[in-house]
CSV table of C-alpha atoms in Angstrom, one decimal:
chain,number,residue,atom,x,y,z
A,1,MET,CA,112.6,-170.6,-8.5
A,2,ASN,CA,110.6,-168.3,-8.6
A,3,TYR,CA,106.8,-169.0,-9.8
A,4,PRO,CA,104.3,-166.7,-10.9
A,5,ASN,CA,101.2,-165.7,-9.1
A,6,GLY,CA,102.2,-167.1,-5.4
A,7,GLN,CA,102.3,-170.2,-7.0
A,8,LYS,CA,105.6,-171.1,-5.6
A,9,LYS,CA,103.4,-170.3,-1.6
A,10,GLN,CA,100.7,-172.9,-2.8
A,11,ILE,CA,103.2,-176.0,-4.5
A,12,ASN,CA,104.7,-176.2,-0.7
A,13,GLN,CA,101.5,-176.2,0.9
A,14,GLN,CA,101.1,-179.3,-1.1
A,15,ASN,CA,104.3,-181.4,-1.3
A,16,LYS,CA,103.6,-184.7,-3.1
A,17,SER,CA,103.4,-181.5,-6.0
A,18,VAL,CA,105.9,-180.3,-5.6
A,19,LYS,CA,108.4,-183.2,-7.3
A,20,THR,CA,106.0,-183.3,-9.9
A,21,ASN,CA,106.2,-179.9,-11.0
A,22,ASN,CA,110.3,-180.1,-10.2
A,23,ASN,CA,110.2,-182.7,-12.3
A,24,ILE,CA,108.0,-181.2,-15.1
A,25,PHE,CA,109.7,-177.5,-15.5
A,26,SER,CA,114.0,-178.9,-14.0
A,27,ASN,CA,116.6,-180.2,-15.7
A,28,ARG,CA,116.6,-182.4,-12.7
A,29,GLY,CA,117.2,-186.6,-13.5
A,30,MET,CA,118.4,-186.2,-17.3
A,31,SER,CA,121.7,-185.7,-18.1
A,32,LEU,CA,123.2,-182.4,-19.9
A,33,GLU,CA,124.0,-184.9,-23.2
A,34,GLU,CA,119.9,-186.3,-23.1
A,35,ASP,CA,118.6,-182.9,-22.3
A,36,ILE,CA,121.1,-180.9,-25.7
A,37,ASN,CA,119.9,-183.6,-27.6
A,38,THR,CA,116.7,-182.7,-27.8
A,39,THR,CA,117.3,-178.9,-27.7
A,40,ASN,CA,118.8,-180.1,-31.0
A,41,THR,CA,115.5,-182.3,-32.2
A,42,TYR,CA,113.4,-179.7,-31.4
A,43,TYR,CA,115.9,-177.5,-32.8
A,44,LEU,CA,115.5,-179.3,-36.1
A,45,GLU,CA,111.5,-180.1,-36.4
A,46,THR,CA,111.1,-176.3,-35.9
A,47,ASP,CA,113.1,-175.4,-38.7
A,48,ILE,CA,115.7,-173.1,-36.0
A,49,ALA,CA,119.6,-174.7,-36.5
A,50,ILE,CA,120.8,-177.7,-38.1
A,51,ILE,CA,123.1,-178.8,-35.1
A,52,HIS,CA,123.7,-182.5,-34.6
A,53,LYS,CA,126.3,-184.8,-32.1
A,54,LYS,CA,128.4,-186.2,-33.8
A,55,PRO,CA,129.0,-190.2,-33.6
A,56,THR,CA,130.8,-192.4,-30.7
A,57,PRO,CA,134.7,-192.6,-33.3
A,58,VAL,CA,134.8,-196.2,-32.5
A,59,GLN,CA,137.9,-198.0,-34.3
A,60,ILE,CA,136.2,-201.2,-35.4
A,61,VAL,CA,138.5,-204.3,-35.9
A,62,LYS,CA,136.2,-207.5,-35.9
A,63,VAL,CA,132.9,-207.7,-37.5
A,64,ASN,CA,130.9,-211.4,-38.3
A,65,TYR,CA,129.0,-210.9,-41.4
A,66,PRO,CA,126.5,-213.5,-39.9
A,67,ARG,CA,124.0,-215.2,-42.9
A,68,ARG,CA,120.7,-212.8,-43.3
A,69,SER,CA,122.0,-210.5,-40.7
A,70,ALA,CA,122.6,-207.2,-40.1
A,71,ALA,CA,127.0,-207.0,-39.5
A,72,MET,CA,127.4,-207.9,-36.3
A,73,ILE,CA,130.8,-205.3,-35.0
A,74,THR,CA,132.5,-208.1,-32.2
A,75,GLU,CA,135.6,-206.0,-31.3
A,76,GLY,CA,136.2,-202.0,-31.2
A,77,TYR,CA,137.6,-199.4,-29.2
A,78,PHE,CA,136.7,-196.5,-28.3
A,79,LYS,CA,138.7,-193.2,-30.3
A,80,GLN,CA,139.2,-190.2,-28.9
A,81,ALA,CA,136.7,-188.0,-30.3
A,82,SER,CA,139.8,-185.2,-32.6
A,83,THR,CA,137.2,-182.1,-32.3
A,84,THR,CA,134.1,-181.3,-30.3
A,85,ASP,CA,130.7,-183.5,-29.8
A,86,TYR,CA,128.4,-181.1,-31.1
A,87,ASN,CA,128.6,-178.6,-34.7
A,88,GLY,CA,126.3,-177.6,-37.1
A,89,LEU,CA,124.7,-174.4,-38.9
A,90,TYR,CA,122.7,-171.9,-37.0
A,91,ARG,CA,121.6,-167.9,-39.2
A,92,HIS,CA,124.1,-169.1,-42.2
A,93,ARG,CA,127.1,-169.2,-38.9
A,94,TYR,CA,128.9,-172.7,-38.7
A,95,ILE,CA,128.7,-173.8,-34.6
A,96,ASP,CA,130.8,-175.8,-32.4
A,97,PHE,CA,130.7,-176.5,-28.6
A,98,GLU,CA,131.9,-179.1,-26.5
A,99,ALA,CA,129.2,-179.7,-23.4
A,100,LYS,CA,130.3,-181.0,-20.4
A,101,GLU,CA,128.5,-181.6,-16.5
A,102,THR,CA,130.7,-181.7,-13.1
A,103,LYS,CA,129.4,-182.8,-9.5
A,104,ASN,CA,131.4,-180.2,-8.2
A,105,LYS,CA,130.1,-177.4,-6.4
A,106,THR,CA,132.9,-175.4,-6.4
A,107,LEU,CA,135.4,-175.6,-9.8
A,108,PHE,CA,135.4,-176.7,-13.8
A,109,PRO,CA,138.6,-179.0,-13.8
A,110,LEU,CA,139.7,-178.4,-17.0
A,111,ALA,CA,141.0,-181.7,-17.2
A,112,ASN,CA,137.7,-182.6,-18.5
A,113,ILE,CA,138.5,-180.5,-22.0
A,114,HIS,CA,141.6,-182.3,-24.0
A,115,ASP,CA,144.4,-180.5,-25.7
A,116,HIS,CA,143.1,-180.9,-29.1
A,117,GLN,CA,139.7,-180.0,-28.5
A,118,ILE,CA,141.1,-176.8,-28.4
A,119,ARG,CA,143.4,-176.2,-30.3
A,120,HIS,CA,139.6,-177.4,-32.4
A,121,MET,CA,138.2,-174.0,-31.3
A,122,GLU,CA,141.2,-171.7,-31.4
A,123,LYS,CA,140.8,-172.7,-35.3
A,124,ILE,CA,137.1,-172.8,-35.7
A,125,VAL,CA,137.6,-169.1,-34.1
A,126,LYS,CA,139.9,-168.3,-36.1
A,127,HIS,CA,138.4,-168.7,-39.6
A,128,GLY,CA,134.5,-167.1,-38.1
A,129,GLY,CA,132.9,-169.9,-36.7
A,130,ILE,CA,130.9,-169.6,-33.2
A,131,SER,CA,132.6,-171.9,-30.3
A,132,PHE,CA,131.8,-172.2,-26.9
A,133,ILE,CA,131.7,-175.1,-24.3
A,134,ILE,CA,128.6,-175.7,-22.3
A,135,ILE,CA,129.7,-176.2,-18.0
A,136,ARG,CA,126.4,-177.6,-15.9
A,137,PHE,CA,127.3,-177.4,-12.5
A,138,ALA,CA,124.1,-180.8,-11.4
A,139,ALA,CA,124.3,-179.1,-7.9
A,140,TYR,CA,123.0,-175.9,-8.1
A,141,ASP,CA,121.1,-178.0,-11.5
A,142,GLU,CA,122.7,-174.3,-13.2
A,143,THR,CA,123.9,-174.4,-17.0
A,144,TYR,CA,126.6,-171.7,-18.0
A,145,PHE,CA,127.3,-171.2,-21.8
A,146,ILE,CA,131.0,-170.3,-21.8
A,147,PRO,CA,132.3,-168.6,-25.4
A,148,ALA,CA,135.5,-170.2,-26.5
A,149,GLU,CA,136.7,-166.8,-26.3
A,150,LYS,CA,137.3,-166.3,-22.9
A,151,LEU,CA,137.8,-170.6,-22.1
A,152,PHE,CA,141.2,-169.8,-24.1
A,153,PRO,CA,143.5,-167.4,-21.7
A,154,HIS,CA,142.2,-170.2,-18.6
A,155,TRP,CA,144.2,-173.0,-21.0
A,156,HIS,CA,146.7,-171.3,-21.7
A,157,ASP,CA,147.0,-170.0,-17.8
A,158,LYS,CA,146.8,-173.7,-17.3
A,159,LEU,CA,149.4,-174.6,-20.0
A,160,ASN,CA,151.9,-171.8,-18.2
A,161,GLY,CA,151.6,-173.6,-14.8
A,162,GLY,CA,148.2,-171.5,-13.4
A,163,ARG,CA,145.6,-173.1,-12.2
A,164,LYS,CA,144.2,-176.3,-13.3
A,165,SER,CA,139.9,-175.3,-13.1
A,166,ILE,CA,138.0,-171.9,-13.4
A,167,SER,CA,136.0,-171.1,-10.2
A,168,TYR,CA,132.4,-171.0,-9.5
A,169,GLU,CA,132.6,-167.6,-9.7
A,170,LYS,CA,134.3,-166.9,-12.8
A,171,ILE,CA,132.2,-168.8,-14.6
A,172,LYS,CA,128.8,-166.7,-13.5
A,173,GLU,CA,131.5,-163.7,-14.1
A,174,GLU,CA,132.2,-164.7,-17.9
A,175,GLY,CA,129.8,-166.8,-18.9
A,176,HIS,CA,126.4,-166.9,-19.4
A,177,ILE,CA,123.3,-168.6,-17.7
A,178,ILE,CA,121.4,-170.3,-20.5
A,179,PRO,CA,117.8,-170.9,-20.0
A,180,PHE,CA,116.1,-173.5,-19.9
A,181,HIS,CA,112.8,-173.9,-22.2
A,182,TYR,CA,110.1,-176.5,-22.0
A,183,GLN,CA,111.1,-178.5,-25.4
A,184,ALA,CA,114.7,-177.4,-26.2
A,185,ARG,CA,115.4,-177.7,-22.8
A,186,VAL,CA,119.3,-175.8,-22.8
A,187,ASN,CA,118.2,-173.2,-24.8
A,188,TYR,CA,122.0,-172.3,-25.4
A,189,ILE,CA,120.9,-170.2,-29.6
A,190,LYS,CA,119.4,-167.9,-27.1
A,191,ILE,CA,123.0,-167.1,-25.9
A,192,ILE,CA,124.1,-166.9,-29.3
A,193,ASP,CA,120.8,-164.5,-30.9
A,194,ARG,CA,122.7,-162.4,-27.1
A,195,LEU,CA,126.1,-162.3,-28.0
A,196,TYR,CA,126.6,-163.2,-32.0
A,197,PHE,CA,123.9,-161.2,-33.7
A,198,HIS,CA,122.7,-158.3,-31.8
B,1,MET,CA,146.3,-187.4,-69.4
B,2,ASN,CA,148.3,-183.8,-71.1
B,3,TYR,CA,151.9,-183.7,-69.5
B,4,PRO,CA,154.0,-180.9,-70.3
B,5,ASN,CA,156.8,-180.5,-72.1
B,6,GLY,CA,156.1,-183.6,-74.1
B,7,GLN,CA,156.6,-185.8,-71.3
B,8,LYS,CA,154.0,-188.5,-72.3
B,9,LYS,CA,155.7,-189.8,-74.8
B,10,GLN,CA,159.0,-190.1,-73.2
B,11,ILE,CA,157.5,-192.3,-70.6
B,12,ASN,CA,155.1,-194.2,-72.8
B,13,GLN,CA,159.3,-195.6,-74.4
B,14,GLN,CA,159.3,-196.3,-70.8
B,15,ASN,CA,156.5,-198.8,-70.2
B,16,LYS,CA,157.7,-199.4,-66.0
B,17,SER,CA,158.0,-195.4,-65.3
B,18,VAL,CA,155.0,-195.0,-66.6
B,19,LYS,CA,152.9,-196.9,-64.1
B,20,THR,CA,155.0,-195.4,-61.0
B,21,ASN,CA,154.2,-192.5,-62.2
B,22,ASN,CA,150.9,-192.7,-62.2
B,23,ASN,CA,150.9,-193.7,-58.7
B,24,ILE,CA,152.2,-190.7,-57.6
B,25,PHE,CA,150.7,-188.0,-59.8
B,26,SER,CA,146.3,-189.4,-60.5
B,27,ASN,CA,144.2,-191.1,-58.0
B,28,ARG,CA,144.7,-195.2,-58.9
B,29,GLY,CA,145.5,-197.1,-56.4
B,30,MET,CA,143.5,-194.4,-54.1
B,31,SER,CA,139.1,-194.8,-52.9
B,32,LEU,CA,137.8,-192.2,-52.8
B,33,GLU,CA,137.4,-191.7,-49.1
B,34,GLU,CA,141.1,-191.8,-48.7
B,35,ASP,CA,141.9,-188.9,-51.4
B,36,ILE,CA,139.2,-186.9,-49.0
B,37,ASN,CA,141.0,-187.7,-45.8
B,38,THR,CA,144.1,-187.3,-47.8
B,39,THR,CA,142.9,-184.1,-49.1
B,40,ASN,CA,141.0,-182.5,-45.6
B,41,THR,CA,144.5,-183.8,-44.0
B,42,TYR,CA,145.9,-180.9,-46.1
B,43,TYR,CA,143.8,-178.6,-45.7
B,44,LEU,CA,144.1,-178.9,-41.7
B,45,GLU,CA,147.5,-179.2,-41.4
B,46,THR,CA,148.1,-175.4,-44.0
B,47,ASP,CA,145.7,-173.6,-41.9
B,48,ILE,CA,143.3,-173.6,-45.0
B,49,ALA,CA,139.4,-175.2,-43.6
B,50,ILE,CA,138.8,-177.7,-41.6
B,51,ILE,CA,136.5,-180.1,-42.4
B,52,HIS,CA,136.4,-183.1,-40.8
B,53,LYS,CA,134.9,-186.7,-41.4
B,54,LYS,CA,132.3,-188.1,-39.0
B,55,PRO,CA,132.4,-191.1,-38.0
B,56,THR,CA,130.7,-194.1,-38.8
B,57,PRO,CA,127.6,-194.2,-36.2
B,58,VAL,CA,127.7,-197.4,-33.9
B,59,GLN,CA,125.0,-198.7,-31.8
B,60,ILE,CA,127.1,-200.0,-28.7
B,61,VAL,CA,125.2,-202.8,-27.4
B,62,LYS,CA,127.4,-204.8,-25.3
B,63,VAL,CA,131.3,-203.6,-23.8
B,64,ASN,CA,133.6,-205.3,-22.1
B,65,TYR,CA,135.4,-203.9,-19.3
B,66,PRO,CA,138.7,-206.1,-18.9
B,67,ARG,CA,140.6,-205.0,-15.7
B,68,ARG,CA,144.4,-202.6,-16.9
B,69,SER,CA,143.2,-202.3,-20.6
B,70,ALA,CA,140.7,-200.6,-22.5
B,71,ALA,CA,136.9,-201.1,-22.3
B,72,MET,CA,136.2,-203.5,-25.6
B,73,ILE,CA,133.2,-203.5,-27.7
B,74,THR,CA,132.3,-207.2,-28.1
B,75,GLU,CA,128.8,-206.2,-30.0
B,76,GLY,CA,128.0,-203.6,-31.6
B,77,TYR,CA,126.3,-202.9,-35.5
B,78,PHE,CA,126.1,-200.3,-38.1
B,79,LYS,CA,123.5,-198.0,-38.0
B,80,GLN,CA,122.5,-195.4,-41.0
B,81,ALA,CA,124.2,-192.1,-40.5
B,82,SER,CA,120.9,-189.5,-40.4
B,83,THR,CA,123.3,-186.4,-41.7
B,84,THR,CA,126.0,-186.5,-44.4
B,85,ASP,CA,129.9,-187.7,-43.8
B,86,TYR,CA,131.8,-184.0,-43.9
B,87,ASN,CA,130.9,-180.9,-42.8
B,88,GLY,CA,133.2,-178.1,-40.9
B,89,LEU,CA,134.3,-174.4,-41.6
B,90,TYR,CA,135.6,-172.6,-44.8
B,91,ARG,CA,136.0,-169.0,-44.8
B,92,HIS,CA,133.7,-168.5,-42.5
B,93,ARG,CA,131.3,-170.6,-44.2
B,94,TYR,CA,129.3,-173.7,-43.1
B,95,ILE,CA,130.5,-176.8,-45.5
B,96,ASP,CA,128.7,-179.7,-45.5
B,97,PHE,CA,129.1,-182.3,-48.4
B,98,GLU,CA,128.9,-187.2,-48.6
B,99,ALA,CA,131.5,-188.3,-51.4
B,100,LYS,CA,130.6,-191.6,-53.8
B,101,GLU,CA,132.6,-193.4,-56.1
B,102,THR,CA,130.7,-195.0,-58.6
B,103,LYS,CA,132.1,-198.2,-61.4
B,104,ASN,CA,129.2,-197.3,-63.1
B,105,LYS,CA,130.9,-195.6,-66.8
B,106,THR,CA,127.7,-193.5,-68.4
B,107,LEU,CA,125.7,-192.7,-64.8
B,108,PHE,CA,125.8,-191.8,-61.5
B,109,PRO,CA,122.7,-194.3,-59.4
B,110,LEU,CA,120.2,-192.5,-56.9
B,111,ALA,CA,120.2,-195.3,-55.0
B,112,ASN,CA,123.3,-194.5,-53.2
B,113,ILE,CA,122.1,-191.1,-51.5
B,114,HIS,CA,119.1,-191.6,-49.0
B,115,ASP,CA,116.2,-189.3,-49.1
B,116,HIS,CA,116.9,-188.5,-45.6
B,117,GLN,CA,120.4,-186.5,-47.0
B,118,ILE,CA,118.9,-184.9,-50.0
B,119,ARG,CA,116.6,-183.8,-46.7
B,120,HIS,CA,119.8,-182.2,-44.8
B,121,MET,CA,121.2,-180.8,-47.9
B,122,GLU,CA,117.7,-179.0,-48.4
B,123,LYS,CA,118.0,-178.0,-45.0
B,124,ILE,CA,122.2,-176.5,-45.3
B,125,VAL,CA,121.2,-174.4,-48.2
B,126,LYS,CA,117.6,-172.6,-47.0
B,127,HIS,CA,119.7,-171.6,-43.6
B,128,GLY,CA,122.6,-170.4,-45.7
B,129,GLY,CA,125.2,-173.3,-46.0
B,130,ILE,CA,127.2,-174.8,-49.1
B,131,SER,CA,125.7,-178.3,-49.6
B,132,PHE,CA,127.1,-180.4,-52.7
B,133,ILE,CA,128.1,-183.9,-53.7
B,134,ILE,CA,131.3,-185.2,-54.4
B,135,ILE,CA,131.8,-188.0,-57.8
B,136,ARG,CA,133.6,-190.0,-59.0
B,137,PHE,CA,133.2,-192.3,-61.6
B,138,ALA,CA,136.3,-194.8,-61.6
B,139,ALA,CA,136.1,-195.9,-64.7
B,140,TYR,CA,137.6,-192.3,-66.2
B,141,ASP,CA,139.3,-191.8,-62.8
B,142,GLU,CA,137.0,-188.8,-62.7
B,143,THR,CA,135.4,-186.9,-59.7
B,144,TYR,CA,132.7,-184.2,-59.5
B,145,PHE,CA,131.8,-182.3,-57.7
B,146,ILE,CA,128.3,-181.3,-58.1
B,147,PRO,CA,126.3,-178.4,-56.8
B,148,ALA,CA,122.9,-179.0,-54.0
B,149,GLU,CA,121.4,-177.5,-55.3
B,150,LYS,CA,121.4,-179.2,-59.1
B,151,LEU,CA,121.2,-182.4,-57.6
B,152,PHE,CA,117.6,-181.4,-55.6
B,153,PRO,CA,115.8,-181.6,-59.3
B,154,HIS,CA,116.7,-184.7,-60.2
B,155,TRP,CA,116.3,-186.7,-57.0
B,156,HIS,CA,112.6,-184.7,-57.2
B,157,ASP,CA,112.3,-186.1,-60.5
B,158,LYS,CA,113.3,-189.5,-59.4
B,159,LEU,CA,110.6,-189.7,-56.5
B,160,ASN,CA,108.0,-188.2,-59.1
B,161,GLY,CA,108.6,-191.5,-61.0
B,162,GLY,CA,111.2,-189.9,-63.6
B,163,ARG,CA,114.5,-191.0,-64.1
B,164,LYS,CA,116.1,-193.2,-60.9
B,165,SER,CA,119.9,-192.2,-61.9
B,166,ILE,CA,122.2,-189.6,-63.4
B,167,SER,CA,123.6,-189.6,-66.7
B,168,TYR,CA,127.9,-188.1,-66.7
B,169,GLU,CA,126.6,-186.8,-69.8
B,170,LYS,CA,124.1,-184.8,-67.4
B,171,ILE,CA,127.7,-184.7,-65.0
B,172,LYS,CA,129.9,-183.8,-67.1
B,173,GLU,CA,127.6,-180.8,-68.4
B,174,GLU,CA,126.1,-180.1,-64.4
B,175,GLY,CA,128.8,-180.8,-62.0
B,176,HIS,CA,132.3,-179.2,-62.6
B,177,ILE,CA,135.4,-181.5,-62.3
B,178,ILE,CA,137.4,-181.6,-59.1
B,179,PRO,CA,141.8,-180.8,-60.1
B,180,PHE,CA,144.3,-183.4,-58.9
B,181,HIS,CA,146.7,-181.3,-56.3
B,182,TYR,CA,149.5,-183.6,-55.4
B,183,GLN,CA,147.9,-182.8,-51.6
B,184,ALA,CA,144.8,-181.7,-52.0
B,185,ARG,CA,144.3,-185.3,-54.3
B,186,VAL,CA,140.4,-183.5,-54.0
B,187,ASN,CA,141.2,-180.0,-54.2
B,188,TYR,CA,137.2,-179.3,-54.1
B,189,ILE,CA,138.1,-175.6,-52.3
B,190,LYS,CA,139.1,-174.3,-55.5
B,191,ILE,CA,136.0,-175.5,-57.5
B,192,ILE,CA,134.1,-173.9,-54.1
B,193,ASP,CA,136.1,-170.5,-54.6
B,194,ARG,CA,134.7,-170.3,-57.6
B,195,LEU,CA,131.5,-170.6,-57.3
B,196,TYR,CA,130.4,-169.2,-54.1
B,197,PHE,CA,133.4,-166.9,-53.5
B,198,HIS,CA,134.2,-165.3,-56.7
């Protein structure tokens, strides 16, 4: 990590403050989902974009209606999402993406994405939306923006018996590292600006 | 209801077939939500538009993980949605709407819509999305498309101490009746085409 004004050296000499500073200025300790939620709240409150996470789909089987209190779900099951996790609106464009975190240091396993999600993303692109996937390599604390158009060939390669993952090197090459911002912790709008609005 | 070729008279003479025909060709018996879901499935399968209903938001409190079977939610509560129920993509445009059914014959009570939903719709319009509300008057089996821009003045009127509903007559005047189609039972895309793409 590069600090301005030779601050790195100074911090290295004060062991305790290193950790504190890291916790403030890096992503460590927060999950990708938490970071994206924080980012979307920031975009919403500053009127930059309107992006929401879709609720987790639940199949509700039994509901109790106790008197004078809220209805309680007593039997429910998680359902598989039929689309991606996030969608919304930015600068008149429809935005649609999925986010995945991996502990793997050398590759991103394609099993993390479902076939129907890819089909959904293909439709979005065809109909003029902006679609992408956000991948975090937790080991490096690096988060990448992969346009859907770059993801599809890997997916079809896999379907045709090719490799079942995308190498870390390939992601560095075809993806775009997402800058960190204090309030927009995964500041993906910067990449959208560069790729789709320049 | 008007049938072509004087079919109405013929049906009136055959009492039993009237009901059958009504069930096939009208909305009666299906809820607005079911009709919109059927419509969205049709749009999706025929590659017209990509519109999904968001899952019901559930606050999950307790989950059981029995061996060899799926995780079961044993305590959960319904949360209030922070946005509208439906969104998606059509002809490069972001689409966002809410749907409400009323049994009232003379007015639509504004209490059916929440303040944060209106604020969400205002943001959508400001950022270049297409937003509207679908209102069904069950008593007349009539379904109306009200552009968000037409809804906002009624809402702000209510906030300023004005009337707490929109009259049926006003909805007929400011809204657009949504045509019925065998597979797209609430064929709202027709209205979008006319209002936003002509």
